[in-house]
């Protein structure tokens, strides 16, 4: 264990609590982390929604090693390397039909910023430069940069950072405990929540709105599954008013919902799609924005020697990230992991919903290999009950994630029934002990 923990200011962490009782992982393999004292901890959240193929995948490790020895860096502006084009093609091949242009970033947050800029610039290029307004959703999470927290709707992520971007509005979230508690898969009620967008359009006028951004499944706010028909209705409203629809698939991408992307699971194709996390199995930071060809082609005008889109990052399409991405997609294909969540979803749902009736459990929800268990808050101490459950699970050998008083699960797609049984058993025991 490190003897001095002071220098590292940890992200999204209760730093003082952590440093009094550190939780340190030193190894990871398959479905398990190993702690600094040698305990095995079952990974119930795929690292952080990202290690979809499980830990320690040899093919990915070796691809990174080979690439590092061959070429450690390639300038991404006015230069490129072959693996960047190969990975973009591979991503386009599994993306929804018509979404075949890929712009690489380094994280989900950067992907969101890129997509927002693409949307505004797209309208300007096509002669509607007044379309600058962005519409997000309450309880939405779109990373932590200023664009992302502006269109995002998680209060704690916004309240300390000033006035955000101008020209942003929000529609309602879809969480409806009164009608949809303990739904299996997509809840039956709530498609009409999409009509909030019509109200926002009436307020601002469609001619001022560039894009709407939503997560198909709102993950970081506590696993909010879209009601049946909701995403379809959003798509119809956006089409009617010439507004771009952006899906943030940083969490749902690469097999999490049972198809390569949630857009395919739910049968709704956006105009832009943000990716990260599962793109490289978490091995090297990388993100991407996938655009419809028509959006890309709109920028391809004017003299050919001029830059069409003034945006990018020093590490866009980094060689090591591309090598990791290619090996990751090959691993997914070899093992059928992009659809395996669909095969395991029934067993996962049955196990998860067995927690219904435990003290303090007010909702269980699921889709694919994503699950959420909502708990009654401790009076006057919001988030404490779920955090205590998280600590209890860790002590008993399982890693879960909490947001507010919701416990979220998103295990690696290689999970077996025995892992599901153990994960839910540990979680159920922790809920009982902290009721």
Short mmCIF file of C-alpha atoms in Angstrom, two decimals:
data_model
loop_
_atom_site.label_atom_id
_atom_site.label_comp_id
_atom_site.label_asym_id
_atom_site.label_seq_id
_atom_site.Cartn_x
_atom_site.Cartn_y
_atom_site.Cartn_z
CA UNK A 1 0.00 0.00 0.00
CA UNK A 2 1.31 3.53 -0.73
CA UNK A 3 2.59 5.25 2.37
CA UNK A 4 1.46 8.71 1.28
CA UNK A 5 -1.91 9.20 -0.42
CA UNK A 6 -2.06 12.99 -0.14
CA UNK A 7 -0.80 14.08 -3.56
CA UNK A 8 -3.51 12.38 -5.64
CA UNK A 9 -6.76 14.38 -5.76
CA UNK A 10 -9.16 11.61 -6.77
CA UNK A 11 -12.04 12.15 -9.24
CA UNK A 12 -15.68 11.66 -8.21
CA UNK A 13 -14.49 10.28 -4.87
CA UNK A 14 -15.05 11.09 -1.20
CA UNK A 15 -11.32 11.76 -0.84
CA UNK A 16 -11.18 12.08 2.96
CA UNK A 17 -13.20 8.91 3.53
CA UNK A 18 -11.17 6.97 0.97
CA UNK A 19 -7.79 7.94 2.34
CA UNK A 20 -8.79 6.86 5.85
CA UNK A 21 -9.62 3.37 4.52
CA UNK A 22 -8.21 2.97 0.98
CA UNK A 23 -9.65 0.45 -1.45
CA UNK A 24 -6.79 -0.48 -3.78
CA UNK A 25 -6.77 -2.88 -6.72
CA UNK A 26 -3.43 -4.24 -7.93
CA UNK A 27 -4.43 -6.80 -10.57
CA UNK A 28 -7.35 -7.70 -12.82
CA UNK A 29 -8.16 -10.84 -14.79
CA UNK A 30 -11.37 -12.03 -16.37
CA UNK A 31 -14.30 -11.19 -14.09
CA UNK A 32 -12.20 -10.28 -11.06
CA UNK A 33 -10.05 -7.57 -9.54
CA UNK A 34 -7.40 -8.42 -6.94
CA UNK A 35 -6.98 -6.10 -3.97
CA UNK A 36 -3.67 -5.06 -2.43
CA UNK A 37 -4.27 -7.60 0.35
CA UNK A 38 -4.93 -10.44 -2.10
CA UNK A 39 -8.75 -10.64 -2.06
CA UNK A 40 -10.71 -11.42 -5.24
CA UNK A 41 -13.49 -8.91 -6.00
CA UNK A 42 -16.09 -9.76 -8.63
CA UNK A 43 -16.38 -6.89 -11.11
CA UNK A 44 -20.07 -6.01 -11.27
CA UNK A 45 -19.58 -2.81 -13.28
CA UNK A 46 -17.06 -3.70 -16.03
CA UNK A 47 -14.48 -1.42 -14.44
CA UNK A 48 -16.57 1.68 -15.06
CA UNK A 49 -19.01 0.54 -17.76
CA UNK A 50 -16.05 -0.05 -20.09
CA UNK A 51 -14.31 -3.45 -19.71
CA UNK A 52 -16.94 -5.26 -21.75
CA UNK A 53 -14.72 -8.23 -22.70
CA UNK A 54 -13.41 -8.72 -19.16
CA UNK A 55 -9.95 -7.95 -17.84
CA UNK A 56 -6.52 -8.99 -19.00
CA UNK A 57 -7.37 -9.90 -22.58
CA UNK A 58 -4.16 -11.14 -24.17
CA UNK A 59 -5.05 -10.12 -27.72
CA UNK A 60 -5.57 -6.49 -26.63
CA UNK A 61 -2.46 -6.41 -24.46
CA UNK A 62 -0.25 -7.79 -27.21
CA UNK A 63 -1.67 -5.40 -29.82
CA UNK A 64 -0.80 -2.44 -27.60
CA UNK A 65 2.69 -3.78 -26.98
CA UNK A 66 3.37 -4.33 -30.68
CA UNK A 67 2.10 -0.89 -31.62
CA UNK A 68 4.15 0.82 -28.91
CA UNK A 69 7.31 -0.83 -30.24
CA UNK A 70 6.46 -0.05 -33.87
CA UNK A 71 5.23 3.57 -33.59
CA UNK A 72 4.36 5.27 -30.33
CA UNK A 73 2.76 8.42 -31.79
CA UNK A 74 1.61 9.85 -35.09
CA UNK A 75 0.57 13.50 -35.52
CA UNK A 76 -3.18 13.54 -36.21
CA UNK A 77 -3.35 16.93 -37.96
CA UNK A 78 -2.58 16.69 -41.70
CA UNK A 79 -1.04 13.25 -41.09
CA UNK A 80 -2.37 9.81 -40.17
CA UNK A 81 -1.54 6.14 -39.81
CA UNK A 82 -3.26 3.08 -41.33
CA UNK A 83 -4.86 1.76 -38.14
CA UNK A 84 -6.92 4.95 -37.75
CA UNK A 85 -8.69 4.29 -41.05
CA UNK A 86 -9.03 0.59 -40.33
CA UNK A 87 -10.63 1.18 -36.93
CA UNK A 88 -13.00 3.81 -38.32
CA UNK A 89 -14.12 1.34 -40.99
CA UNK A 90 -14.64 -1.42 -38.41
CA UNK A 91 -16.74 0.87 -36.21
CA UNK A 92 -18.81 1.99 -39.19
CA UNK A 93 -19.46 -1.64 -40.14
CA UNK A 94 -21.26 -2.35 -36.86
CA UNK A 95 -22.94 1.07 -36.50
CA UNK A 96 -26.57 1.68 -37.50
CA UNK A 97 -27.11 1.85 -41.25
CA UNK A 98 -26.09 5.19 -42.73
CA UNK A 99 -23.82 6.11 -39.80
CA UNK A 100 -20.45 5.62 -41.43
CA UNK A 101 -18.18 8.58 -40.68
CA UNK A 102 -16.08 8.36 -37.51
CA UNK A 103 -14.23 11.18 -35.72
CA UNK A 104 -11.89 10.01 -32.94
CA UNK A 105 -11.53 11.61 -29.51
CA UNK A 106 -10.02 10.46 -26.21
CA UNK A 107 -13.00 10.13 -23.89
CA UNK A 108 -16.75 10.26 -23.64
CA UNK A 109 -16.59 13.85 -22.44
CA UNK A 110 -14.60 14.84 -25.52
CA UNK A 111 -16.98 12.91 -27.75
CA UNK A 112 -19.90 14.91 -26.39
CA UNK A 113 -18.13 18.24 -26.91
CA UNK A 114 -17.27 17.15 -30.45
CA UNK A 115 -20.84 16.12 -31.28
CA UNK A 116 -22.30 19.37 -29.94
CA UNK A 117 -19.83 21.39 -32.03
CA UNK A 118 -20.56 19.24 -35.08
CA UNK A 119 -24.28 19.87 -34.70
CA UNK A 120 -23.96 23.64 -34.44
CA UNK A 121 -21.38 23.84 -37.23
CA UNK A 122 -23.49 21.61 -39.48
CA UNK A 123 -26.40 24.00 -39.39
CA UNK A 124 -24.11 26.97 -39.99
CA UNK A 125 -22.50 25.32 -43.02
CA UNK A 126 -25.89 24.58 -44.52
CA UNK A 127 -27.04 28.19 -44.10
CA UNK A 128 -28.99 28.00 -40.83
CA UNK A 129 -26.43 29.54 -38.51
CA UNK A 130 -29.17 30.72 -36.16
CA UNK A 131 -29.63 27.12 -35.00
CA UNK A 132 -27.33 27.24 -31.97
CA UNK A 133 -29.59 26.12 -29.13
CA UNK A 134 -28.95 22.71 -27.53
CA UNK A 135 -31.54 20.63 -25.68
CA UNK A 136 -30.56 18.10 -23.04
CA UNK A 137 -32.56 16.19 -20.47
CA UNK A 138 -32.98 16.33 -16.71
CA UNK A 139 -30.80 13.73 -14.97
CA UNK A 140 -28.77 13.30 -18.16
CA UNK A 141 -25.04 12.66 -17.94
CA UNK A 142 -22.83 13.71 -20.84
CA UNK A 143 -19.39 13.91 -19.30
CA UNK A 144 -17.78 16.67 -17.31
CA UNK A 145 -16.64 19.34 -19.77
CA UNK A 146 -18.61 22.56 -20.00
CA UNK A 147 -20.72 21.49 -22.96
CA UNK A 148 -21.47 18.16 -21.34
CA UNK A 149 -22.52 19.54 -17.98
CA UNK A 150 -24.54 22.26 -19.71
CA UNK A 151 -26.70 19.80 -21.63
CA UNK A 152 -26.47 17.34 -18.75
CA UNK A 153 -29.00 17.40 -15.96
CA UNK A 154 -27.29 16.10 -12.82
CA UNK A 155 -27.40 18.93 -10.30
CA UNK A 156 -24.26 18.02 -8.36
CA UNK A 157 -22.23 18.08 -11.57
CA UNK A 158 -23.45 21.60 -12.42
CA UNK A 159 -24.05 23.67 -9.32
CA UNK A 160 -20.45 24.67 -8.51
CA UNK A 161 -19.38 25.72 -12.00
CA UNK A 162 -21.16 28.93 -12.85
CA UNK A 163 -23.69 29.67 -15.54
CA UNK A 164 -22.74 26.95 -18.07
CA UNK A 165 -23.13 27.45 -21.82
CA UNK A 166 -25.82 29.84 -22.94
CA UNK A 167 -28.69 28.73 -25.13
CA UNK A 168 -29.32 25.37 -23.44
CA UNK A 169 -32.66 24.01 -22.26
CA UNK A 170 -33.82 20.66 -20.89
CA UNK A 171 -36.74 18.29 -21.22
CA UNK A 172 -38.03 16.06 -18.42
CA UNK A 173 -36.40 12.80 -17.44
CA UNK A 174 -38.41 9.61 -17.89
CA UNK A 175 -38.24 8.15 -14.36
CA UNK A 176 -41.78 7.35 -13.20
CA UNK A 177 -41.79 5.16 -10.11
CA UNK A 178 -45.53 5.51 -9.59
CA UNK A 179 -46.35 3.79 -12.90
CA UNK A 180 -43.22 1.83 -13.85
CA UNK A 181 -41.66 0.43 -10.66
CA UNK A 182 -40.20 -3.08 -11.10
CA UNK A 183 -40.63 -3.09 -14.88
CA UNK A 184 -38.69 -5.80 -16.69
CA UNK A 185 -37.03 -4.26 -19.74
CA UNK A 186 -38.57 -1.14 -21.22
CA UNK A 187 -41.29 0.26 -18.95
CA UNK A 188 -44.76 0.48 -20.48
CA UNK A 189 -45.62 4.05 -19.49
CA UNK A 190 -44.00 7.35 -20.43
CA UNK A 191 -43.74 7.72 -24.21
CA UNK A 192 -45.56 11.02 -23.77
CA UNK A 193 -42.59 12.46 -21.88
CA UNK A 194 -41.05 13.03 -25.32
CA UNK A 195 -43.74 15.61 -25.98
CA UNK A 196 -41.87 17.91 -23.61
CA UNK A 197 -39.65 18.57 -26.59
CA UNK A 198 -42.60 20.09 -28.46
CA UNK A 199 -43.12 22.50 -25.55
CA UNK A 200 -39.47 23.55 -25.62
CA UNK A 201 -39.65 23.99 -29.39
CA UNK A 202 -42.77 26.14 -29.02
CA UNK A 203 -40.92 28.30 -26.48
CA UNK A 204 -37.72 28.83 -28.46
CA UNK A 205 -38.89 28.15 -32.05
CA UNK A 206 -37.44 25.23 -33.98
CA UNK A 207 -35.40 27.56 -36.18
CA UNK A 208 -33.09 28.28 -33.22
CA UNK A 209 -32.48 24.68 -32.12
CA UNK A 210 -29.47 22.72 -33.38
CA UNK A 211 -29.73 19.40 -31.57
CA UNK A 212 -31.25 17.27 -28.85
CA UNK A 213 -28.93 14.97 -26.90
CA UNK A 214 -30.06 12.03 -24.77
CA UNK A 215 -28.67 8.77 -23.46
CA UNK A 216 -30.74 5.87 -24.80
CA UNK A 217 -30.39 4.45 -21.27
CA UNK A 218 -29.45 7.07 -18.69
CA UNK A 219 -26.70 5.18 -16.87
CA UNK A 220 -24.83 7.46 -14.51
CA UNK A 221 -28.00 8.88 -13.02
CA UNK A 222 -29.17 5.43 -11.96
CA UNK A 223 -30.21 3.27 -14.94
CA UNK A 224 -33.29 4.97 -16.36
CA UNK A 225 -34.67 2.75 -19.13
CA UNK A 226 -36.52 4.51 -21.98
CA UNK A 227 -40.28 3.89 -21.94
CA UNK A 228 -41.73 1.99 -24.87
CA UNK A 229 -42.13 4.36 -27.83
CA UNK A 230 -40.28 7.25 -26.18
CA UNK A 231 -37.17 7.30 -28.36
CA UNK A 232 -39.26 6.79 -31.49
CA UNK A 233 -41.32 9.83 -30.58
CA UNK A 234 -38.20 11.93 -29.98
CA UNK A 235 -36.93 10.91 -33.41
CA UNK A 236 -40.22 11.89 -35.06
CA UNK A 237 -40.28 15.31 -33.37
CA UNK A 238 -36.68 16.06 -34.34
CA UNK A 239 -37.36 15.05 -37.95
CA UNK A 240 -40.45 17.23 -38.11
CA UNK A 241 -38.51 20.31 -37.00
CA UNK A 242 -35.13 19.78 -38.68
CA UNK A 243 -33.33 19.18 -35.38
CA UNK A 244 -30.42 16.75 -35.08
CA UNK A 245 -30.79 13.88 -32.61
CA UNK A 246 -27.65 12.85 -30.72
CA UNK A 247 -27.46 9.57 -28.82
CA UNK A 248 -24.84 9.44 -26.09
CA UNK A 249 -23.85 5.77 -26.28
CA UNK A 250 -20.68 6.05 -24.21
CA UNK A 251 -22.20 3.58 -21.73
CA UNK A 252 -24.63 1.66 -23.95
CA UNK A 253 -22.29 1.11 -26.88
CA UNK A 254 -20.49 -2.11 -27.77
CA UNK A 255 -22.95 -4.76 -26.70
CA UNK A 256 -24.27 -3.51 -23.39
CA UNK A 257 -27.95 -3.69 -24.39
CA UNK A 258 -27.79 -6.85 -26.53
CA UNK A 259 -26.92 -5.27 -29.87
CA UNK A 260 -23.74 -3.43 -30.85
CA UNK A 261 -25.49 -0.15 -30.02
CA UNK A 262 -28.64 0.78 -28.14
CA UNK A 263 -29.85 2.55 -31.28
CA UNK A 264 -30.20 -0.91 -32.81
CA UNK A 265 -31.71 -2.46 -29.69
CA UNK A 266 -34.43 0.19 -29.56
CA UNK A 267 -34.83 0.59 -33.33
CA UNK A 268 -34.08 4.32 -33.51
CA UNK A 269 -31.20 5.77 -35.53
CA UNK A 270 -29.77 9.12 -34.37
CA UNK A 271 -27.88 11.62 -36.52
CA UNK A 272 -24.78 11.61 -34.33
CA UNK A 273 -23.65 9.03 -31.78
CA UNK A 274 -21.00 9.49 -29.08
CA UNK A 275 -18.83 6.53 -28.08
CA UNK A 276 -15.94 5.72 -25.72
CA UNK A 277 -15.46 3.17 -22.89
CA UNK A 278 -16.08 -0.20 -24.60
CA UNK A 279 -14.35 0.97 -27.79
CA UNK A 280 -10.99 -0.19 -26.39
CA UNK A 281 -12.28 -2.36 -23.53
CA UNK A 282 -10.96 0.36 -21.22
CA UNK A 283 -7.34 -0.53 -22.06
CA UNK A 284 -6.37 2.83 -23.62
CA UNK A 285 -8.42 6.04 -23.39
CA UNK A 286 -10.37 6.61 -26.60
CA UNK A 287 -13.67 8.01 -27.78
CA UNK A 288 -15.43 8.64 -31.07
CA UNK A 289 -18.34 10.40 -32.71
CA UNK A 290 -20.15 8.48 -35.44
CA UNK A 291 -22.01 10.68 -37.91
CA UNK A 292 -24.41 10.07 -40.73
CA UNK A 293 -22.67 10.40 -44.08
CA UNK A 294 -24.95 13.29 -45.07
CA UNK A 295 -23.75 15.33 -42.09
CA UNK A 296 -20.11 14.65 -42.94
CA UNK A 297 -20.64 15.45 -46.61
CA UNK A 298 -22.23 18.81 -45.79
CA UNK A 299 -18.84 19.96 -44.49
CA UNK A 300 -16.96 18.78 -47.59
CA UNK A 301 -17.30 21.98 -49.62
CA UNK A 302 -15.06 24.82 -50.67
CA UNK A 303 -11.41 24.63 -51.78
CA UNK A 304 -9.96 21.19 -51.08
CA UNK A 305 -6.85 22.53 -49.32
CA UNK A 306 -8.89 24.17 -46.56
CA UNK A 307 -9.70 22.50 -43.23
CA UNK A 308 -13.42 21.68 -43.19
CA UNK A 309 -13.95 21.29 -39.41
CA UNK A 310 -11.69 23.24 -37.05
CA UNK A 311 -11.66 20.74 -34.23
CA UNK A 312 -9.56 17.85 -32.97
CA UNK A 313 -7.16 16.64 -30.29
CA UNK A 314 -3.45 15.94 -30.11
CA UNK A 315 -4.26 12.33 -29.29
CA UNK A 316 -7.11 11.81 -31.77
CA UNK A 317 -6.70 8.31 -33.25
CA UNK A 318 -3.62 7.68 -31.11
CA UNK A 319 -1.78 4.63 -32.49
CA UNK A 320 -1.93 2.69 -29.21
CA UNK A 321 -5.64 3.41 -28.84
CA UNK A 322 -6.34 2.33 -32.42
CA UNK A 323 -4.40 -0.89 -31.88
CA UNK A 324 -6.39 -1.54 -28.72
CA UNK A 325 -9.65 -0.73 -30.50
CA UNK A 326 -8.98 -3.10 -33.37
CA UNK A 327 -8.04 -5.93 -31.01
CA UNK A 328 -11.11 -5.20 -28.90
CA UNK A 329 -13.51 -5.34 -31.84
CA UNK A 330 -11.86 -8.57 -32.98
CA UNK A 331 -12.32 -10.03 -29.50
CA UNK A 332 -15.98 -9.00 -29.47
CA UNK A 333 -16.50 -10.63 -32.86
CA UNK A 334 -14.61 -13.82 -32.03
CA UNK A 335 -16.69 -14.42 -28.89
CA UNK A 336 -20.06 -13.02 -29.99
CA UNK A 337 -19.94 -10.44 -27.20
CA UNK A 338 -21.83 -7.70 -29.03
CA UNK A 339 -25.02 -9.75 -28.76
CA UNK A 340 -24.29 -11.82 -25.65
CA UNK A 341 -26.08 -9.39 -23.34
CA UNK A 342 -29.26 -10.33 -25.17
CA UNK A 343 -28.62 -14.01 -24.47
CA UNK A 344 -27.95 -13.38 -20.76
CA UNK A 345 -30.59 -10.70 -20.24
CA UNK A 346 -33.38 -13.04 -19.15
CA UNK A 347 -31.34 -14.76 -16.45
CA UNK A 348 -29.87 -11.44 -15.32
CA UNK A 349 -33.34 -9.88 -15.09
CA UNK A 350 -34.76 -12.80 -13.11
CA UNK A 351 -31.88 -12.72 -10.64
CA UNK A 352 -32.00 -8.96 -10.25
CA UNK A 353 -35.77 -8.82 -9.76
CA UNK A 354 -35.47 -11.45 -7.01
CA UNK A 355 -34.36 -8.50 -4.86
CA UNK A 356 -37.90 -7.12 -4.98
CA UNK A 357 -39.37 -7.31 -1.50
CA UNK A 358 -36.10 -6.76 0.35
CA UNK A 359 -36.30 -3.97 2.94
CA UNK A 360 -35.81 -0.55 1.40
CA UNK A 361 -35.92 -1.70 -2.24
CA UNK A 362 -38.37 0.58 -4.06
CA UNK A 363 -37.51 -0.33 -7.66
CA UNK A 364 -35.53 -2.75 -9.79
CA UNK A 365 -34.99 -2.05 -13.49
CA UNK A 366 -32.98 -3.65 -16.26
CA UNK A 367 -32.18 -3.92 -19.94
CA UNK A 368 -29.53 -6.15 -21.50
CA UNK A 369 -26.71 -6.41 -18.98
CA UNK A 370 -27.56 -3.16 -17.21
CA UNK A 371 -29.36 -3.18 -13.89
CA UNK A 372 -30.44 -0.67 -11.28
CA UNK A 373 -31.74 -1.17 -7.75
CA UNK A 374 -33.26 1.91 -6.12
CA UNK A 375 -33.27 2.16 -2.32
CA UNK A 376 -35.16 4.27 0.18
CA UNK A 377 -32.83 7.08 1.32
CA UNK A 378 -31.82 7.39 4.95
CA UNK A 379 -33.82 10.31 6.37
CA UNK A 380 -31.71 13.45 6.20
CA UNK A 381 -28.73 11.61 4.69
CA UNK A 382 -29.29 11.15 0.96
CA UNK A 383 -26.86 8.75 -0.79
CA UNK A 384 -25.72 7.19 2.52
CA UNK A 385 -27.70 3.95 2.27
CA UNK A 386 -26.43 3.13 -1.21
CA UNK A 387 -22.87 4.08 -0.26
CA UNK A 388 -23.03 1.79 2.75
CA UNK A 389 -24.28 -1.00 0.47
CA UNK A 390 -21.36 -0.31 -1.89
CA UNK A 391 -18.84 -0.62 0.97
CA UNK A 392 -20.53 -3.77 2.24
CA UNK A 393 -20.43 -5.37 -1.21
CA UNK A 394 -16.76 -4.52 -1.58
CA UNK A 395 -15.99 -6.12 1.78
CA UNK A 396 -17.89 -9.26 0.74
CA UNK A 397 -16.18 -9.50 -2.65
CA UNK A 398 -18.22 -7.62 -5.27
CA UNK A 399 -17.79 -4.23 -6.93
CA UNK A 400 -20.99 -2.28 -7.62
CA UNK A 401 -21.57 1.38 -8.45
CA UNK A 402 -23.84 3.87 -6.75
CA UNK A 403 -25.41 7.14 -7.78
CA UNK A 404 -27.66 8.82 -5.27
CA UNK A 405 -29.45 5.95 -3.52
CA UNK A 406 -29.37 3.72 -6.58
CA UNK A 407 -27.05 0.75 -7.04
CA UNK A 408 -26.05 0.20 -10.67
CA UNK A 409 -24.74 -3.01 -12.23
CA UNK A 410 -23.08 -3.40 -15.64
CA UNK A 411 -20.90 -6.50 -15.52
CA UNK A 412 -18.49 -7.58 -18.28
CA UNK A 413 -20.29 -9.25 -21.16
CA UNK A 414 -18.36 -12.48 -20.50
CA UNK A 415 -20.34 -12.98 -17.28
CA UNK A 416 -21.67 -16.48 -16.57
CA UNK A 417 -24.77 -17.47 -14.60
CA UNK A 418 -22.64 -18.40 -11.58
CA UNK A 419 -21.21 -14.86 -11.54
CA UNK A 420 -24.70 -13.38 -11.71
CA UNK A 421 -25.81 -15.56 -8.81
CA UNK A 422 -22.86 -14.49 -6.70
CA UNK A 423 -23.20 -10.81 -7.57
CA UNK A 424 -26.91 -10.67 -6.75
CA UNK A 425 -26.41 -12.76 -3.60
CA UNK A 426 -23.75 -10.37 -2.28
CA UNK A 427 -25.85 -7.33 -3.20
CA UNK A 428 -28.96 -8.77 -1.55
CA UNK A 429 -27.06 -9.49 1.66
CA UNK A 430 -25.67 -5.95 1.72
CA UNK A 431 -29.14 -4.48 1.24
CA UNK A 432 -30.50 -6.53 4.14
CA UNK A 433 -27.65 -5.56 6.44
CA UNK A 434 -28.04 -1.87 5.67
CA UNK A 435 -31.84 -1.67 5.73
#
